[in-house]
Coordinates of C-alpha atoms and ligand atoms in Angstrom, one line a residue:
X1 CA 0.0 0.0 0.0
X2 CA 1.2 3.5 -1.1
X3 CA 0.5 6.3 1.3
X4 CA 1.4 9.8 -0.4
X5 CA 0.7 12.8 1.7
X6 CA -0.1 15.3 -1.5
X7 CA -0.3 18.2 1.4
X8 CA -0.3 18.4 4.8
X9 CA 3.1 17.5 6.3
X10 CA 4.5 20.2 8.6
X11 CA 1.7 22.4 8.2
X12 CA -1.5 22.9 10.4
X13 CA -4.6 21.8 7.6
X14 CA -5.1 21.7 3.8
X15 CA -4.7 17.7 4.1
X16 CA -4.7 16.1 0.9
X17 CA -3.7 12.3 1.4
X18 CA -3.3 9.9 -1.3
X19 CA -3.6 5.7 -0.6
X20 CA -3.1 3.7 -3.5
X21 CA -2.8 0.1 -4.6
X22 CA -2.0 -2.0 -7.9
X23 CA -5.5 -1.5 -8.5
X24 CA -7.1 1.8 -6.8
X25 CA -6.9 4.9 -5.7
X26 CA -8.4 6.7 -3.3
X27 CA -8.0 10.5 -1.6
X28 CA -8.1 10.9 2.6
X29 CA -9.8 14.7 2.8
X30 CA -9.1 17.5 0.2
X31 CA -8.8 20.3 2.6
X32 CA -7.9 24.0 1.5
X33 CA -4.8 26.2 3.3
X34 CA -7.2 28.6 5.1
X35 CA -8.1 28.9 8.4
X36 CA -11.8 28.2 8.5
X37 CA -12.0 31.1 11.0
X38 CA -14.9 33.7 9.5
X39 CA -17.8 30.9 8.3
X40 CA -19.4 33.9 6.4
X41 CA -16.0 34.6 4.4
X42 CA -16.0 33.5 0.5
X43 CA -13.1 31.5 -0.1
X44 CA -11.5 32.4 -3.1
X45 CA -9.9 30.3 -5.8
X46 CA -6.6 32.3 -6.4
X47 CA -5.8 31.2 -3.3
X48 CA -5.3 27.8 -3.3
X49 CA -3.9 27.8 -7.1
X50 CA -0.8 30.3 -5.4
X51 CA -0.2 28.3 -2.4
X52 CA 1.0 25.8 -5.8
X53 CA -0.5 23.2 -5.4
X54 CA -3.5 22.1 -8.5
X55 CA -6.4 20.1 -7.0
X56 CA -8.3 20.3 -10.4
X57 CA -4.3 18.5 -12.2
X58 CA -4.5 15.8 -9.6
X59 CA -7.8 14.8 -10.3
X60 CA -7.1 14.7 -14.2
X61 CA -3.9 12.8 -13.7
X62 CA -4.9 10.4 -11.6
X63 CA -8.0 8.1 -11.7
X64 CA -9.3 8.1 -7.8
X65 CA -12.0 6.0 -7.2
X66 CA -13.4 8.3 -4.4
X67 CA -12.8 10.6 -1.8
X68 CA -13.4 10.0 2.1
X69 CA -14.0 13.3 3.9
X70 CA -13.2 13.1 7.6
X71 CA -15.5 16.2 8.4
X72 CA -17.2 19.5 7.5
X73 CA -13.5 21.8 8.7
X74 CA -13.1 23.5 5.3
X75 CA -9.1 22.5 5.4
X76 CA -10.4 19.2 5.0
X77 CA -13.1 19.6 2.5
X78 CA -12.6 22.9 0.9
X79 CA -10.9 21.7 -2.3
X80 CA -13.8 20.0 -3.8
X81 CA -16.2 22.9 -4.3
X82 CA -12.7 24.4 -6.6
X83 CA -13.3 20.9 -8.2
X84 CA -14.8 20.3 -12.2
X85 CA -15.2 16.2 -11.9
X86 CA -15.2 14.9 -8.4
X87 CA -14.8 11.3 -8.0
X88 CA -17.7 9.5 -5.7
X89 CA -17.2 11.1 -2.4
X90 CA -18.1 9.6 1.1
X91 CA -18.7 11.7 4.1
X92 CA -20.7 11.9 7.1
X93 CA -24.8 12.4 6.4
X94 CA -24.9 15.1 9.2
X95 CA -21.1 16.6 8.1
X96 CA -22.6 17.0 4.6
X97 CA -25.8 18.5 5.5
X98 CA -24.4 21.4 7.8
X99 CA -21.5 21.8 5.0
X100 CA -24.1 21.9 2.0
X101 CA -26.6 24.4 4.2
X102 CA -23.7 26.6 5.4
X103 CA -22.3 26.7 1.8
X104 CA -25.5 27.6 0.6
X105 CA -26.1 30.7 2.9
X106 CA -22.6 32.0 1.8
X107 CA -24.1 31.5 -1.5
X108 CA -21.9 28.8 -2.9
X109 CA -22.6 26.3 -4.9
X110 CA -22.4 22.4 -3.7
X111 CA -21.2 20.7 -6.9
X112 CA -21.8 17.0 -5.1
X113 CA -24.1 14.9 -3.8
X114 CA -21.9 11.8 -1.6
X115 CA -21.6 8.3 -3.2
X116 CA -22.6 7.1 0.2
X117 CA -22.6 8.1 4.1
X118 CA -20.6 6.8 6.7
X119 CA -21.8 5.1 9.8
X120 CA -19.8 4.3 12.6
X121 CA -17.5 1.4 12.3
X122 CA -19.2 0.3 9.0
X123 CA -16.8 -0.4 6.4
X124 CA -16.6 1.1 2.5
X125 CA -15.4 -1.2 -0.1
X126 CA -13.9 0.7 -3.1
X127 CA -11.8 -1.8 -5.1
X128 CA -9.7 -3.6 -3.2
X129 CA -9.4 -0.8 -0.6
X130 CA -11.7 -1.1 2.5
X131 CA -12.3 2.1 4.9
X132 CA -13.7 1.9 7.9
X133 CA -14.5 4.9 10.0
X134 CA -14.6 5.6 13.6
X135 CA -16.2 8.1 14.9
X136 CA -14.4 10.6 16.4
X137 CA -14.3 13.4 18.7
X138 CA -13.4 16.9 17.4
X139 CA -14.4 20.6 16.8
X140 CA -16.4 19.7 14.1
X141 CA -19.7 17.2 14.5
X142 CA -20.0 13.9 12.8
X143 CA -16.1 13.4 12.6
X144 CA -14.4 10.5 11.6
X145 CA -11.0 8.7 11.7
X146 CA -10.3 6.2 9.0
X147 CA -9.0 2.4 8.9
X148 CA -7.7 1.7 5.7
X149 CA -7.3 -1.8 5.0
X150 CA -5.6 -3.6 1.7
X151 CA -3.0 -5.9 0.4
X152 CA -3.0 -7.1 3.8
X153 CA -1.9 -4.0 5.7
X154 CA -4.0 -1.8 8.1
X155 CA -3.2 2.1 8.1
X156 CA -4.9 4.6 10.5
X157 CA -5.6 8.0 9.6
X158 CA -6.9 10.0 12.7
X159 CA -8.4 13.1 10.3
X160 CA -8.8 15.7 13.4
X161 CA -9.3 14.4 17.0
X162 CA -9.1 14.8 20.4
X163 CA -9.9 13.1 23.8
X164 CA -11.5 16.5 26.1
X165 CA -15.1 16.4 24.2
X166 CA -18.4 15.2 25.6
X167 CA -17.7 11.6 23.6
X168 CA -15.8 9.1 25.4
X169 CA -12.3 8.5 24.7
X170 CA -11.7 5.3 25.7
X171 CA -14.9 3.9 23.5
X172 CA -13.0 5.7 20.6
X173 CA -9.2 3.7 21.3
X174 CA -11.2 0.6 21.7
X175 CA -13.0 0.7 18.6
X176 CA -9.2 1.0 16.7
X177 CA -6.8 -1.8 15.6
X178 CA -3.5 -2.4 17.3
X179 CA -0.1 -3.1 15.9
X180 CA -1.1 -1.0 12.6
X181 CA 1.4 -0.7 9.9
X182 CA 1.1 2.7 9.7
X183 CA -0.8 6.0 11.4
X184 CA -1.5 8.9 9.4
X185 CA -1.5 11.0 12.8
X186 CA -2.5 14.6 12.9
X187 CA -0.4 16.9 15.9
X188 CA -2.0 19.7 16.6
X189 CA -1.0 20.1 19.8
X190 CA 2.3 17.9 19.3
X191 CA 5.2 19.3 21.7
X192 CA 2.7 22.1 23.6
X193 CA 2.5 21.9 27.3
X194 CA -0.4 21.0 29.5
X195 CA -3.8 19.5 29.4
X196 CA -6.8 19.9 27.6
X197 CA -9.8 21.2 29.6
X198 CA -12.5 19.1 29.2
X199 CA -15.6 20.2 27.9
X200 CA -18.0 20.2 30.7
X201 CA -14.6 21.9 32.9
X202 CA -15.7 25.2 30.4
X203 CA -19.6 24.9 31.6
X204 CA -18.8 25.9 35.1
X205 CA -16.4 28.6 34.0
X206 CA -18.3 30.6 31.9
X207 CA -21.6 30.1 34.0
X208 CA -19.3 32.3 36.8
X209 CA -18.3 34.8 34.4
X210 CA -22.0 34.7 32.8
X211 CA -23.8 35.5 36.5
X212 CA -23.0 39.3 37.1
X213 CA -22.6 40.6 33.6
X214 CA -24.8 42.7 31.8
X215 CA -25.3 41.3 28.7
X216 CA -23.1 37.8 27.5
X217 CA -21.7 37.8 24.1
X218 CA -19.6 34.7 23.0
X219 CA -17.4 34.9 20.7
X220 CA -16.8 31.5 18.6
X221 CA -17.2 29.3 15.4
X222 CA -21.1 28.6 14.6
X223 CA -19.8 25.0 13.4
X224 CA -18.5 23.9 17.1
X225 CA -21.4 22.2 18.5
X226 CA -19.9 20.7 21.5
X227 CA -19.7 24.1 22.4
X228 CA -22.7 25.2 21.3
X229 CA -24.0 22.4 24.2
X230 CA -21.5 24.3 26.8
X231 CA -22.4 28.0 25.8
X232 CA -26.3 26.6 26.2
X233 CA -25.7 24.5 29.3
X234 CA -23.9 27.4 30.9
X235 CA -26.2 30.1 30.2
X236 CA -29.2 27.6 31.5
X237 CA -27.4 27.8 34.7
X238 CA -27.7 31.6 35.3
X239 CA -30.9 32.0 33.8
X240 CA -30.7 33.5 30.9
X241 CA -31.9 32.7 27.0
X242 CA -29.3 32.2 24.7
X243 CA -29.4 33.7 21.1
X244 CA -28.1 32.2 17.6
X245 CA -28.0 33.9 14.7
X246 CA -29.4 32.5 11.2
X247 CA -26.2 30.8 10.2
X248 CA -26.1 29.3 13.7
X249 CA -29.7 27.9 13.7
X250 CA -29.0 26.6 10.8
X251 CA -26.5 24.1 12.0
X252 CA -28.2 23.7 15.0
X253 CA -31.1 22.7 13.7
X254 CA -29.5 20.0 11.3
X255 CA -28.2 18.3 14.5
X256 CA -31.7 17.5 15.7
X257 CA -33.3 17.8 19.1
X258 CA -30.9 17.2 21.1
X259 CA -28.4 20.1 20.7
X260 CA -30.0 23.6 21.7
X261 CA -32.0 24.9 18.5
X262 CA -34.2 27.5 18.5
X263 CA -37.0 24.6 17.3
X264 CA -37.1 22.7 20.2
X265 CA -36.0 24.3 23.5
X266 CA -37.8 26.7 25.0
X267 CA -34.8 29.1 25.6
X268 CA -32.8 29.4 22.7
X269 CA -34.2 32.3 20.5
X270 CA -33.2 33.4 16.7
X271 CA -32.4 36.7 15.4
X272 CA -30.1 38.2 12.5
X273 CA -27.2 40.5 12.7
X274 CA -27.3 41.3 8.9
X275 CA -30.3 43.4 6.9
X276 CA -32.2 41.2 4.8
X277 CA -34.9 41.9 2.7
X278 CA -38.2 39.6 2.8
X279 CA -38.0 36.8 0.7
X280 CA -34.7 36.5 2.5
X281 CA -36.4 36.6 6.0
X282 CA -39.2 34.5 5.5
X283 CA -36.9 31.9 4.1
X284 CA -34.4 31.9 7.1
X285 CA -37.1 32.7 9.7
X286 CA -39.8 30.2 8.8
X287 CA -39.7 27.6 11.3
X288 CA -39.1 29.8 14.4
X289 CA -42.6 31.3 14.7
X290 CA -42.5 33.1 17.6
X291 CA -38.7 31.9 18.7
X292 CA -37.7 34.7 16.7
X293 CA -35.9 38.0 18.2
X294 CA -35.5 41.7 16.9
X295 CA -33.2 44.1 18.5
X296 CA -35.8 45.5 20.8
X297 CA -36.8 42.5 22.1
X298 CA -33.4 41.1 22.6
X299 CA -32.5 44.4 24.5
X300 CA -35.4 43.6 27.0
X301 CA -33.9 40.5 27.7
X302 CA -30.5 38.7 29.9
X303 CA -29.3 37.1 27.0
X304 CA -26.0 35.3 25.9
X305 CA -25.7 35.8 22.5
X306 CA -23.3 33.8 20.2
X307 CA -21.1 36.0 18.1
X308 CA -18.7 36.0 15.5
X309 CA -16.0 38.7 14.5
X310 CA -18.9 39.9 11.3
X311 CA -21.7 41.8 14.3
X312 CA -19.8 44.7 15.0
X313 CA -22.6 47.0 13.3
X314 CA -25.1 44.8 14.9
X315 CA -23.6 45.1 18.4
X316 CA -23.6 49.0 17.8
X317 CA -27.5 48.8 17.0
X318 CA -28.1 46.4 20.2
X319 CA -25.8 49.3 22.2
X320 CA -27.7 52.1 21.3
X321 CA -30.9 50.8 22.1
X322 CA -29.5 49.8 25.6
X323 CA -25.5 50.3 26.7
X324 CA -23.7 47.3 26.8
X325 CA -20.8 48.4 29.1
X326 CA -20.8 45.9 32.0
X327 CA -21.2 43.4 29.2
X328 CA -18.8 40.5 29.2
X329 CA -17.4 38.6 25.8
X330 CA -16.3 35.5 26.2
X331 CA -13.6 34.5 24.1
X332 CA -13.8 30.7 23.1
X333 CA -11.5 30.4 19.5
X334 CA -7.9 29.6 19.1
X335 CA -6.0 32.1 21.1
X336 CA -3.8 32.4 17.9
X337 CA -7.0 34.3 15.5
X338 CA -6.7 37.4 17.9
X339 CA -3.6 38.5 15.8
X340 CA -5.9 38.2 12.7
X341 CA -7.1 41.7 12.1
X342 CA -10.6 41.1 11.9
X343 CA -10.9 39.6 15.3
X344 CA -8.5 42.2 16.6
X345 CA -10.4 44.8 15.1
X346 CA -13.6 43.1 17.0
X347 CA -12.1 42.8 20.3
X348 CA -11.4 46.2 20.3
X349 CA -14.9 47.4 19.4
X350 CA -16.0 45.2 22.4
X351 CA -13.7 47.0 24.7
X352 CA -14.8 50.4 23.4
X353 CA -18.0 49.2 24.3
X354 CA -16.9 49.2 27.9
X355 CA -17.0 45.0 27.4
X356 CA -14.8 42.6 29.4
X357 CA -13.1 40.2 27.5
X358 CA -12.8 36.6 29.0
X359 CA -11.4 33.7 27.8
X360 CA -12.6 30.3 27.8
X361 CA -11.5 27.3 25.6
X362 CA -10.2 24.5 24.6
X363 CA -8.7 22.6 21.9
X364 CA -10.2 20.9 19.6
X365 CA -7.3 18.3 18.9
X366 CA -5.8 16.0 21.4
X367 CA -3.4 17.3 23.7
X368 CA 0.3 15.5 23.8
X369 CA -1.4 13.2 26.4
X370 CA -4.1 12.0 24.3
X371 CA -1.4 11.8 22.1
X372 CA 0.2 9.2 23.4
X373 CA -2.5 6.9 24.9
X374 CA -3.8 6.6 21.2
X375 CA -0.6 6.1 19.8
X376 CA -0.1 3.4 22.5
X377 CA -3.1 1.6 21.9
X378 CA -2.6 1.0 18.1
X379 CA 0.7 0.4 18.2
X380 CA 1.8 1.4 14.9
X381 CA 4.9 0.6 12.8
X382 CA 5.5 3.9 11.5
X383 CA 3.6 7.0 12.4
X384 CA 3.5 9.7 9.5
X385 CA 2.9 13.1 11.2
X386 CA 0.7 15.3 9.4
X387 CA -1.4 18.7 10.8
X388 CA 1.2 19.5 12.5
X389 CA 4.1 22.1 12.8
X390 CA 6.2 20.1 15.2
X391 CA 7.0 17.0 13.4
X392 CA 10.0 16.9 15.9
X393 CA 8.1 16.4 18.7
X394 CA 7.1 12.9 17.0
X395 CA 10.8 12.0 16.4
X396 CA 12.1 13.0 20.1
X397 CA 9.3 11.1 21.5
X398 CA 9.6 7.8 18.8
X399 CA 12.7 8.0 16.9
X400 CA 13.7 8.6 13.5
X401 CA 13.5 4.9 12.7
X402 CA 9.2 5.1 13.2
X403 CA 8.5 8.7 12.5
X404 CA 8.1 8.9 8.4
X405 CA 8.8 12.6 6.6
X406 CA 8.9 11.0 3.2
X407 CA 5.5 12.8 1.3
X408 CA 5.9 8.6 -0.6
X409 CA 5.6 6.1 2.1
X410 CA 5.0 2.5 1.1
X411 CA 3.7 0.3 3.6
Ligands
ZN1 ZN1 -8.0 20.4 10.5
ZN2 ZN1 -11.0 20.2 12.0

């Protein structure tokens, strides 16, 4: 088995990971270079054709007999709307739906419909390649990491993962092979210090910071629905609703009843930072009935209200109906997009505001402990390092004789 890493080797995203026997071919994600940071932004195609590298020439010169898609991140998926003839692609039911309605409100086209949807633990048999995925716990909903099996080897590809979410860890290592020939491993967090908080840790946190504030905004990624659960579950606590804009609902609506919509819990209400004319608003508010909010309203109410880096005009409106100093934001991204001008350029309008700021994450991706307990338990041969910018920390910890940097490994 031939495992060629196209992209994605000592860089953080934009996987693109070829597996290939005699006989077939088949593509592990086809992730752009960009942050996924601003949902709203249109990704442009210049982009990716600079960064050099030619999703559309790989495709023509190679014939792939599909393409698994680990999850809805766009550096894992991003490349195929760029895309003129897609091979079959696999992906999650649920990861396609919130990827195909959040595409659609940016208004961009979805140029696929999946071969077939994965369920967990349920193999795919393309050729003489068979992919099994697991379903894993990450930033995104309806994740998965992938066991490829052919010409008798096993290789793991993790996709992106971690073991500090609301889905058990140890169900996930038990569910994987041991004594794999290979892992495809992502490493985030490779070489950084400390411990992933674990979800429900953030609950308590912010319910603290939530109880003697004026108004709560949170500032995060609509797409992140385990903390969509902790943002709800925290603002439960202290009594107060919690808002989600259009795009928001959207998602959260897609996951079903479960995970706070404004559909079917009492307390989460919808509203919309950006003008829209009618057509526009009937066809985003049409379900909500009367679980939709205006301004006024809102200002009338304790609220959190989920926010992204795009609502500084709305925020202004909400102010001068009713001051928002006293107001906390709660800050729950990647510490690194605060150097990213937009976010920058937000969290100073928050403090103008006479806003708090207040952080409150975690990581999406397993910390170095994690790490290692998964890397125990399967046990592989060679680990391949990929999503990562500290490769090195692989080697110190394994050796150059297991940790691969070849972009041609064959198994
Ligand atoms: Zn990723
Ligand atoms: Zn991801």
């Amino acid at each position: 088995m031939k495992i060629t890493v196209h992209r994605g080797m000592d860089q953080i995203g934009g996987n693109v990971i070829e597996i290939s026997t005699d006989k077939t071919k088949i593509l592990l994600d086809a992730g752009l270079e960009l942050n996924p940071i601003e949902e709203t932004e249109v990704i442009k195609t210049e982009d990716v054709v600079e960064n050099g590298f030619d999703f559309d020439k790989l495709l023509r010169e190679n014939d792939f007999s599909a393409i698994f898609i680990s999850h809805y991140h766009a550096d894992h998926v991003g490349l195929l709307s760029l895309a003129k003839n897609l091979p079959p692609v696999y992906m999650g039911k649920l990861a396609y739906d919130i990827f195909k309605a959040t595409e659609e409100y940016k208004n961009n086209i979805v140029n696929f419909v999946p071969a077939g949807y994965f369920y967990d633990s349920k193999p795919i048999i393309v050729g003489d390649i068979r992919v099994t995925p697991v379903f894993a716990d990450h930033s995104a909903c309806d994740a998965y990491s992938f066991i490829v099996e052919a010409e008798n080897k096993t290789v793991v590809y993790t996709g992106d993962f971690r073991g500090n979410g609301r889905k058990n860890f140890s169900s996930y290592l038990n569910k994987m092979p041991q004594n794999v020939d290979a892992v495809i491993c992502e490493g985030t967090n490779a070489g950084k210090d400390g411990v992933n908080a674990k979800e429900a840790e953030l609950e308590n946190k912010m319910a603290d910071v939530m109880e003697n504030a004026n108004q709560v905004f949170v500032l995060m990624s609509a797409l992140n629905i385990d903390r969509v659960v902790t943002v709800y579950k925290a603002a439960n606590k202290v009594k107060r609703i919690m808002l989600q804009d259009v795009y928001m609902s959207l998602v959260t609506n897609l996951c079903g009843n479960n995970i706070p919509n404004p559909c079917t819990f009492n307390n989460v209400y919808a509203f919309t930072s950006k003008g829209m004319d009618e057509e526009e608003y009937s066809k985003y508010f049409a379900g909500y009935g009367n679980k939709k909010m205006g301004e006024k309203q809102i200002a009338d109410k304790k609220f959190v209200m989920c926010v992204r880096s795009s609502f500084k005009n709305y925020l202004q409106k909400l102010n001068s109906i009713k001051p928002l100093s006293g107001s906390v934001l709660i800050y729950s991204m990647w510490d690194g997009y605060k150097n990213q001008k937009t976010i920058k350029a937000f969290l100073d309008f928050a403090q103008s505001l006479g806003m708090k700021i207040v952080d409150i994450h975690t990581s999406g991706h397993a910390d170095c402990n994690d790490l290692e307990r998964f890397l125990e338990k399967i046990n592989p041969q060679y680990i391949i390092p990929v999503h990562t910018v500290n490769t090195e920390w692989f080697v110190e910890k394994y050796g150059t004789e297991k940790v691969v940097r070849d972009k041609i490994f064959i198994v």
